[in-house]
């Protein structure tokens, strides 16, 4: 499996001190990294859980609606169940793209400074 990431460096990395970790954690740059992550992950997580619970509640309390045939033997429950899988994969793909563009460069910059590479 090919990736865009370079192979790990053979050079020894300096381990940051506890004080350096605390300083980075309090930095504006790290705060922005956390905000970028949270502003993407939390709303999508809440949305997906709501979507999942809607499916469960409809399955339990709206049997007639879920049993409505759309075409052939395909009913609403089947379509919404398949949509659960589709949305799971779409969210994973979307997060992967978001992380590659917005999170990974910021995290890599912080990491290289912490390890003494910058």
MMTF fields as JSON, N, C-alpha, C and O atoms, coordinates in Angstrom:
{
  "mmtfVersion": "1.0.0",
  "mmtfProducer": "UNKNOWN",
  "numBonds": 471,
  "numAtoms": 472,
  "numGroups": 118,
  "numChains": 1,
  "numModels": 1,
  "chainsPerModel": [1],
  "groupsPerChain": [118],
  "chainIdList": ["A"],
  "bondAtomList": [4, 2, 8, 6, 12, 10, 16, 14, 20, 18, 24, 22, 28, 26, 32, 30, 36, 34, 40, 38, 44, 42, 48, 46, 52, 50, 56, 54, 60, 58, 64, 62, 68, 66, 72, 70, 76, 74, 80, 78, 84, 82, 88, 86, 92, 90, 96, 94, 100, 98, 104, 102, 108, 106, 112, 110, 116, 114, 120, 118, 124, 122, 128, 126, 132, 130, 136, 134, 140, 138, 144, 142, 148, 146, 152, 150, 156, 154, 160, 158, 164, 162, 168, 166, 172, 170, 176, 174, 180, 178, 184, 182, 188, 186, 192, 190, 196, 194, 200, 198, 204, 202, 208, 206, 212, 210, 216, 214, 220, 218, 224, 222, 228, 226, 232, 230, 236, 234, 240, 238, 244, 242, 248, 246, 252, 250, 256, 254, 260, 258, 264, 262, 268, 266, 272, 270, 276, 274, 280, 278, 284, 282, 288, 286, 292, 290, 296, 294, 300, 298, 304, 302, 308, 306, 312, 310, 316, 314, 320, 318, 324, 322, 328, 326, 332, 330, 336, 334, 340, 338, 344, 342, 348, 346, 352, 350, 356, 354, 360, 358, 364, 362, 368, 366, 372, 370, 376, 374, 380, 378, 384, 382, 388, 386, 392, 390, 396, 394, 400, 398, 404, 402, 408, 406, 412, 410, 416, 414, 420, 418, 424, 422, 428, 426, 432, 430, 436, 434, 440, 438, 444, 442, 448, 446, 452, 450, 456, 454, 460, 458, 464, 462, 468, 466],
  "bondOrderList": [1, 1, 1, 1, 1, 1, 1, 1, 1, 1, 1, 1, 1, 1, 1, 1, 1, 1, 1, 1, 1, 1, 1, 1, 1, 1, 1, 1, 1, 1, 1, 1, 1, 1, 1, 1, 1, 1, 1, 1, 1, 1, 1, 1, 1, 1, 1, 1, 1, 1, 1, 1, 1, 1, 1, 1, 1, 1, 1, 1, 1, 1, 1, 1, 1, 1, 1, 1, 1, 1, 1, 1, 1, 1, 1, 1, 1, 1, 1, 1, 1, 1, 1, 1, 1, 1, 1, 1, 1, 1, 1, 1, 1, 1, 1, 1, 1, 1, 1, 1, 1, 1, 1, 1, 1, 1, 1, 1, 1, 1, 1, 1, 1, 1, 1, 1, 1],
  "groupList": [{"groupName": "UNK", "atomNameList": ["N", "CA", "C", "O"], "elementList": ["N", "C", "C", "O"], "formalChargeList": [0, 0, 0, 0], "bondAtomList": [1, 0, 2, 1, 3, 2], "bondOrderList": [1, 1, 2], "singleLetterCode": "X", "chemCompType": "L-PEPTIDE LINKING"}],
  "groupTypeList": [0, 0, 0, 0, 0, 0, 0, 0, 0, 0, 0, 0, 0, 0, 0, 0, 0, 0, 0, 0, 0, 0, 0, 0, 0, 0, 0, 0, 0, 0, 0, 0, 0, 0, 0, 0, 0, 0, 0, 0, 0, 0, 0, 0, 0, 0, 0, 0, 0, 0, 0, 0, 0, 0, 0, 0, 0, 0, 0, 0, 0, 0, 0, 0, 0, 0, 0, 0, 0, 0, 0, 0, 0, 0, 0, 0, 0, 0, 0, 0, 0, 0, 0, 0, 0, 0, 0, 0, 0, 0, 0, 0, 0, 0, 0, 0, 0, 0, 0, 0, 0, 0, 0, 0, 0, 0, 0, 0, 0, 0, 0, 0, 0, 0, 0, 0, 0, 0],
  "groupIdList": [1, 2, 3, 4, 5, 6, 7, 8, 9, 10, 11, 12, 13, 14, 15, 16, 17, 18, 19, 20, 21, 22, 23, 24, 25, 26, 27, 28, 29, 30, 31, 32, 33, 34, 35, 36, 37, 38, 39, 40, 41, 42, 43, 44, 45, 46, 47, 48, 49, 50, 51, 52, 53, 54, 55, 56, 57, 58, 59, 60, 61, 62, 63, 64, 65, 66, 67, 68, 69, 70, 71, 72, 73, 74, 75, 76, 77, 78, 79, 80, 81, 82, 83, 84, 85, 86, 87, 88, 89, 90, 91, 92, 93, 94, 95, 96, 97, 98, 99, 100, 101, 102, 103, 104, 105, 106, 107, 108, 109, 110, 111, 112, 113, 114, 115, 116, 117, 118],
  "secStructList": [7, 7, 7, 1, 1, 7, 7, 7, 7, 7, 1, 7, 7, 7, 7, 7, 7, 2, 2, 2, 2, 2, 2, 2, 2, 6, 1, 2, 2, 2, 2, 2, 2, 2, 2, 2, 2, 2, 2, 2, 2, 2, 2, 2, 2, 2, 2, 2, 2, 2, 2, 2, 2, 2, 2, 2, 2, 2, 2, 2, 2, 7, 2, 2, 2, 2, 6, 7, 3, 3, 3, 6, 6, 3, 3, 2, 2, 2, 2, 2, 2, 2, 2, 2, 2, 2, 2, 2, 2, 2, 2, 2, 2, 2, 2, 2, 2, 2, 0, 0, 0, 0, 0, 2, 2, 2, 2, 2, 2, 2, 2, 2, 2, 2, 6, 6, 7, 7],
  "xCoordList": [0.838, 0.0, 0.887, 1.711, 0.732, 1.551, 0.915, -0.305, 1.778, 1.3, 2.13, 3.183, 1.644, 2.37, 3.396, 4.228, 3.347, 4.248, 5.647, 5.803, 6.661, 8.037, 8.328, 7.643, 9.334, 9.688, 10.196, 10.719, 10.049, 10.519, 12.02, 12.784, 12.411, 13.824, 14.576, 14.048, 15.824, 16.674, 17.343, 17.899, 17.292, 17.96, 17.241, 16.027, 18.006, 17.447, 16.704, 17.174, 15.547, 14.781, 14.955, 14.993, 15.059, 15.17, 13.801, 12.8, 13.746, 12.482, 12.259, 13.117, 11.112, 10.833, 10.617, 10.236, 10.866, 10.661, 9.184, 8.402, 8.822, 7.456, 7.058, 5.925, 7.972, 7.701, 7.438, 6.568, 8.194, 7.984, 6.612, 5.924, 6.219, 4.884, 3.81, 2.858, 3.959, 2.972, 2.919, 1.837, 4.086, 4.126, 3.432, 2.687, 3.673, 3.034, 1.527, 0.744, 1.129, -0.3, -1.026, -2.201, -0.349, -0.956, -0.79, -1.304, -0.086, 0.174, -1.066, -1.968, -1.087, -2.197, -2.254, -3.334, -1.097, -1.041, -1.697, -2.442, -1.41, -2.017, -3.513, -4.31, -3.886, -5.304, -6.044, -7.173, -5.416, -6.029, -6.159, -7.16, -5.166, -5.233, -6.404, -7.161, -6.547, -7.671, -9.004, -9.953, -9.096, -10.347, -10.695, -11.858, -9.691, -9.931, -10.476, -11.395, -9.909, -10.372, -11.788, -12.672, -11.983, -13.28, -14.396, -15.514, -14.114, -15.165, -15.608, -16.7, -14.784, -15.167, -15.761, -16.847, -15.068, -15.441, -16.701, -17.552, -16.84, -17.986, -19.32, -20.229, -19.489, -20.783, -21.121, -22.272, -20.123, -20.395, -20.745, -21.602, -20.105, -20.427, -21.847, -22.601, -22.214, -23.577, -24.592, -25.616, -24.313, -25.215, -25.385, -26.497, -24.282, -24.384, -25.114, -25.906, -24.862, -25.57, -27.064, -27.883, -27.424, -28.848, -29.459, -30.574, -28.736, -29.201, -29.377, -30.364, -28.433, -28.52, -29.702, -30.459, -29.859, -30.977, -32.328, -33.304, -32.382, -33.615, -33.957, -35.114, -32.968, -33.182, -33.684, -34.616, -33.07, -33.473, -34.897, -35.714, -35.189, -36.534, -37.593, -38.67, -37.291, -38.236, -38.441, -39.559, -37.366, -37.482, -38.369, -39.12, -38.283, -39.063, -40.504, -41.416, -40.71, -42.018, -42.774, -43.935, -42.153, -42.83, -42.713, -42.266, -43.116, -43.004, -43.718, -43.208, -44.907, -45.647, -44.888, -44.804, -44.338, -43.558, -42.313, -42.023, -41.585, -40.347, -40.638, -39.789, -41.816, -42.167, -42.739, -43.07, -42.861, -43.402, -42.494, -41.306, -43.062, -42.275, -42.071, -43.009, -40.853, -40.52, -40.541, -41.115, -39.914, -39.953, -39.538, -38.579, -40.249, -39.97, -40.051, -41.024, -39.027, -38.961, -38.13, -37.781, -37.813, -37.011, -37.959, -38.848, -37.747, -38.599, -37.786, -36.568, -38.466, -37.821, -36.737, -35.663, -36.993, -36.008, -34.711, -33.625, -34.817, -33.618, -32.82, -31.597, -33.522, -32.847, -32.161, -31.015, -32.854, -32.24, -31.089, -30.108, -31.203, -30.112, -28.867, -27.758, -29.042, -27.902, -27.333, -26.12, -28.215, -27.753, -26.88, -25.984, -27.126, -26.274, -24.829, -23.887, -24.668, -23.319, -22.696, -21.52, -23.469, -22.95, -22.485, -21.396, -23.302, -22.898, -21.672, -20.849, -21.542, -20.348, -19.089, -18.103, -19.125, -17.958, -17.714, -16.565, -18.788, -18.615, -17.987, -17.121, -18.422, -17.846, -16.368, -15.546, -16.03, -14.63, -13.776, -12.667, -14.292, -13.569, -13.406, -12.326, -14.504, -14.481, -13.483, -12.727, -13.481, -12.534, -11.09, -10.215, -10.848, -9.512, -9.026, -7.881, -9.893, -9.535, -9.306, -8.342, -10.198, -10.076, -8.762, -8.05, -8.449, -7.223, -5.994, -5.053, -5.993, -4.83, -4.59, -3.444, -5.662, -5.52, -5.333, -4.487, -6.103, -6.121, -5.398, -4.801, -5.44, -4.88, -3.43, -2.585, -3.143, -1.812, -0.69, 0.34, -0.842, 0.259, 0.541, 1.698, -0.525, -0.331, 0.311, 1.221, -0.158, 0.392, 1.854, 2.682, 2.164, 3.539, 4.468, 5.61, 3.991, 4.816, 5.114, 6.244, 4.098, 4.296, 5.257, 6.163, 5.046, 5.886, 7.351, 8.252, 7.584, 8.977, 9.659, 10.849, 8.922, 9.511, 9.786, 10.816, 8.879, 9.069, 10.266, 10.958, 10.498, 11.61, 12.909, 13.93, 12.875, 14.104, 14.436, 15.568, 13.471, 13.74, 13.566, 13.951, 12.983, 12.733, 13.559, 13.478],
  "yCoordList": [-1.169, 0.0, 1.237, 1.405, 2.081, 3.275, 4.431, 4.587, 5.236, 6.432, 7.616, 7.455, 8.801, 10.018, 10.386, 11.266, 9.73, 10.064, 9.522, 8.414, 10.311, 9.816, 8.744, 8.666, 7.925, 6.907, 7.571, 8.684, 6.904, 7.501, 7.754, 6.988, 8.817, 9.19, 8.265, 7.836, 7.966, 7.119, 7.942, 7.383, 9.272, 10.144, 10.092, 9.896, 10.268, 10.312, 11.628, 12.686, 11.55, 12.752, 13.086, 12.21, 14.372, 14.84, 14.743, 15.143, 14.22, 14.139, 15.443, 15.868, 16.077, 17.345, 17.13, 16.048, 18.169, 18.114, 18.333, 18.73, 18.076, 18.29, 19.752, 20.054, 20.646, 22.079, 22.473, 23.299, 21.875, 22.168, 21.671, 22.352, 20.489, 19.979, 20.924, 21.237, 21.378, 22.284, 23.605, 24.146, 24.125, 25.379, 25.235, 26.122, 24.134, 23.914, 23.756, 24.27, 23.046, 22.825, 24.148, 24.276, 25.115, 26.417, 27.403, 28.519, 27.014, 27.93, 28.142, 27.305, 29.278, 29.609, 28.624, 28.268, 28.199, 27.274, 25.925, 25.366, 25.42, 24.162, 24.347, 23.461, 25.498, 25.809, 25.824, 25.343, 26.372, 26.393, 24.983, 24.662, 24.147, 22.752, 22.034, 21.321, 22.225, 21.6, 22.138, 21.371, 23.451, 24.038, 23.476, 23.185, 23.321, 22.76, 21.344, 20.97, 20.568, 19.196, 19.169, 18.491, 19.912, 19.89, 20.456, 19.941, 21.502, 22.106, 21.169, 21.326, 20.216, 19.219, 17.976, 17.535, 17.42, 16.118, 16.16, 15.279, 17.152, 17.159, 17.308, 16.523, 18.28, 18.379, 17.127, 16.691, 16.558, 15.349, 14.176, 13.365, 14.075, 13.0, 13.144, 12.171, 14.345, 14.589, 14.313, 13.674, 14.789, 14.558, 13.083, 12.616, 12.353, 10.933, 10.159, 9.267, 10.484, 9.808, 10.096, 9.2, 11.35, 11.687, 10.894, 10.386, 10.791, 10.035, 8.56, 7.939, 8.007, 6.613, 6.396, 5.439, 7.284, 7.14, 7.308, 6.653, 8.181, 8.314, 6.989, 6.569, 6.338, 5.036, 4.007, 3.254, 3.977, 3.024, 3.322, 2.411, 4.592, 4.957, 4.652, 4.152, 4.95, 4.611, 3.107, 2.639, 2.35, 0.889, 0.366, -0.591, 0.99, 0.526, 1.02, 0.274, 2.269, 2.883, 3.229, 3.634, 3.081, 3.398, 2.214, 2.356, 1.063, -0.171, -0.106, -0.593, 0.499, 0.6, 1.449, 1.103, 2.566, 3.422, 2.692, 2.701, 2.067, 1.377, 0.188, -0.195, -0.391, -1.526, -1.15, -2.025, 0.145, 0.604, 0.16, 0.482, -0.572, -1.05, 0.087, 0.798, 0.237, 1.277, 0.717, 1.316, -0.434, -1.151, -2.583, -2.837, -3.511, -4.933, -5.26, -4.91, -5.933, -6.264, -5.262, -5.524, -4.138, -3.104, -2.16, -1.55, -2.055, -1.166, -0.011, 0.05, 0.897, 2.076, 1.67, 2.272, 0.67, 0.223, -0.219, 0.101, -0.945, -1.414, -0.232, -0.178, 0.702, 1.863, 2.696, 3.11, 2.944, 3.718, 2.951, 3.56, 1.632, 0.821, 0.89, 1.033, 0.789, 0.912, 2.326, 2.517, 3.318, 4.711, 4.899, 5.743, 4.132, 4.204, 3.834, 4.509, 2.771, 2.355, 3.392, 3.729, 3.891, 4.874, 6.128, 6.636, 6.628, 7.834, 7.586, 8.484, 6.399, 6.076, 6.19, 6.798, 5.61, 5.661, 7.072, 7.489, 7.81, 9.188, 10.07, 10.894, 9.896, 10.683, 10.338, 11.229, 9.057, 8.646, 9.24, 9.714, 9.213, 9.782, 11.287, 11.835, 11.957, 13.405, 13.793, 14.752, 13.042, 13.326, 13.14, 13.943, 12.098, 11.848, 13.038, 13.47, 13.556, 14.727, 15.953, 16.695, 16.155, 17.301, 17.231, 18.229, 16.057, 15.889, 16.141, 16.802, 15.624, 15.792, 17.256, 17.685, 18.019, 19.417, 20.364, 21.257, 20.183, 21.163, 20.741, 21.582, 19.464, 19.05, 18.585, 19.008, 17.73, 17.13, 18.15, 18.021, 19.164, 20.136, 20.88, 21.098, 21.266, 21.963, 21.037, 21.441, 19.809, 18.845, 18.537, 18.422, 18.406, 18.113, 19.271, 19.049, 20.512, 21.676, 21.699, 21.962, 21.423, 21.398, 20.266, 20.452, 19.086, 17.927, 18.211, 17.912, 18.785, 19.002, 20.028, 19.904, 21.038, 21.993, 21.314, 21.567, 20.467, 19.783, 18.833, 18.651, 18.242, 17.284, 17.958, 17.294, 19.272, 20.008, 20.08, 20.406, 19.783, 19.798, 21.148, 21.34, 22.113, 23.423, 24.496, 25.66],
  "zCoordList": [0.0, 0.0, 0.0, 0.898, -0.969, -1.096, -0.336, -0.306, 0.277, 0.962, 0.503, -0.114, 0.81, 0.461, 1.523, 1.3, 2.664, 3.763, 3.486, 2.971, 3.831, 3.664, 4.708, 5.728, 4.458, 5.452, 6.73, 6.681, 7.863, 9.118, 9.081, 8.494, 9.703, 9.747, 10.693, 11.719, 10.327, 11.176, 12.271, 13.216, 12.147, 13.117, 14.459, 14.527, 15.505, 16.855, 17.048, 16.631, 17.679, 17.979, 19.452, 20.316, 19.703, 21.075, 21.73, 21.135, 22.939, 23.665, 24.422, 25.196, 24.203, 24.893, 26.389, 26.835, 27.129, 28.581, 28.904, 28.04, 30.128, 30.592, 30.446, 30.072, 30.736, 30.63, 29.172, 28.894, 28.248, 26.829, 26.369, 25.608, 26.831, 26.502, 27.019, 26.303, 28.261, 28.855, 28.085, 27.857, 27.682, 26.931, 25.578, 25.162, 24.903, 23.601, 23.776, 22.977, 24.819, 25.066, 25.294, 24.95, 25.861, 26.131, 24.976, 25.045, 23.926, 22.82, 21.956, 21.913, 21.275, 20.376, 19.201, 18.73, 18.746, 17.612, 17.952, 17.146, 19.148, 19.582, 19.814, 19.505, 20.357, 20.539, 19.216, 19.128, 18.189, 16.85, 16.287, 15.647, 16.519, 16.079, 16.75, 16.091, 18.049, 18.765, 18.275, 18.112, 18.036, 17.522, 16.154, 15.877, 15.298, 13.957, 14.058, 13.331, 14.957, 15.149, 15.721, 15.197, 16.792, 17.474, 16.611, 16.633, 15.854, 15.033, 13.918, 13.372, 13.583, 12.579, 13.237, 12.862, 14.199, 14.76, 15.62, 15.497, 16.479, 17.388, 16.664, 16.933, 15.753, 15.066, 14.246, 14.221, 13.583, 12.815, 13.713, 13.362, 14.85, 15.789, 16.31, 16.34, 16.718, 17.21, 16.102, 16.342, 14.902, 13.779, 13.461, 13.215, 13.466, 13.138, 14.227, 13.923, 15.479, 16.565, 16.481, 16.687, 16.178, 16.012, 14.857, 14.972, 13.758, 12.585, 12.945, 12.553, 13.68, 14.102, 15.045, 14.885, 16.026, 16.963, 16.27, 16.637, 15.275, 14.487, 13.827, 13.835, 13.263, 12.621, 13.638, 13.356, 14.806, 15.842, 16.312, 16.447, 16.557, 17.016, 15.958, 16.281, 14.708, 13.634, 13.553, 13.337, 13.726, 13.676, 14.797, 14.605, 15.964, 17.11, 17.12, 17.475, 16.736, 16.926, 15.646, 15.712, 14.511, 13.249, 12.296, 11.158, 12.771, 11.985, 10.65, 9.641, 10.643, 9.379, 8.36, 7.181, 8.838, 7.935, 7.442, 6.245, 8.342, 7.959, 7.046, 6.241, 7.162, 6.326, 4.976, 4.175, 4.713, 3.44, 2.298, 2.273, 1.367, 0.217, -0.77, -1.13, -1.191, -2.166, -3.577, -4.486, -3.752, -5.027, -4.771, -4.043, -5.361, -5.142, -3.665, -2.998, -3.151, -1.723, -0.934, 0.216, -1.522, -0.867, -0.123, -0.718, 1.195, 1.975, 2.565, 2.397, 3.252, 3.83, 4.826, 4.84, 5.653, 6.646, 5.985, 6.468, 4.894, 4.198, 3.634, 3.763, 3.014, 2.423, 3.504, 3.332, 4.613, 5.692, 6.354, 6.781, 6.442, 6.994, 6.127, 6.64, 4.824, 3.908, 3.981, 3.904, 4.132, 4.249, 5.49, 5.486, 6.543, 7.731, 7.373, 7.788, 6.609, 6.192, 5.264, 5.406, 4.33, 3.38, 4.118, 3.851, 5.044, 5.766, 6.645, 6.819, 7.193, 7.985, 7.125, 7.541, 5.935, 5.059, 4.531, 4.385, 4.243, 3.776, 4.854, 4.56, 6.092, 7.183, 7.371, 7.583, 7.297, 7.436, 6.314, 6.559, 5.092, 3.951, 4.117, 3.895, 4.514, 4.698, 5.787, 5.628, 6.902, 7.98, 7.492, 7.818, 6.725, 6.199, 5.37, 5.504, 4.523, 3.706, 4.588, 4.398, 5.548, 6.458, 7.237, 7.354, 7.763, 8.544, 7.684, 8.124, 6.47, 5.595, 5.247, 5.12, 5.093, 4.676, 5.86, 5.807, 6.912, 7.994, 9.269, 9.94, 9.612, 10.902, 10.801, 11.591, 9.849, 9.749, 9.574, 10.236, 8.709, 8.588, 9.9, 10.258, 10.611, 11.894, 12.92, 13.644, 12.98, 13.938, 13.611, 14.515, 12.347, 11.941, 12.279, 12.683, 12.118, 12.46, 13.954, 14.368, 14.754, 16.207, 16.581, 17.394, 15.974, 16.278, 15.921, 16.706, 14.744, 14.375, 15.263, 15.55, 15.701, 16.646, 17.991, 18.616, 18.427, 19.709, 19.672, 20.674, 18.523, 18.394, 18.0, 17.822, 17.864, 17.57, 16.102, 15.745, 15.228, 13.787, 13.151, 11.997, 13.889, 13.27, 13.919, 13.527]
}
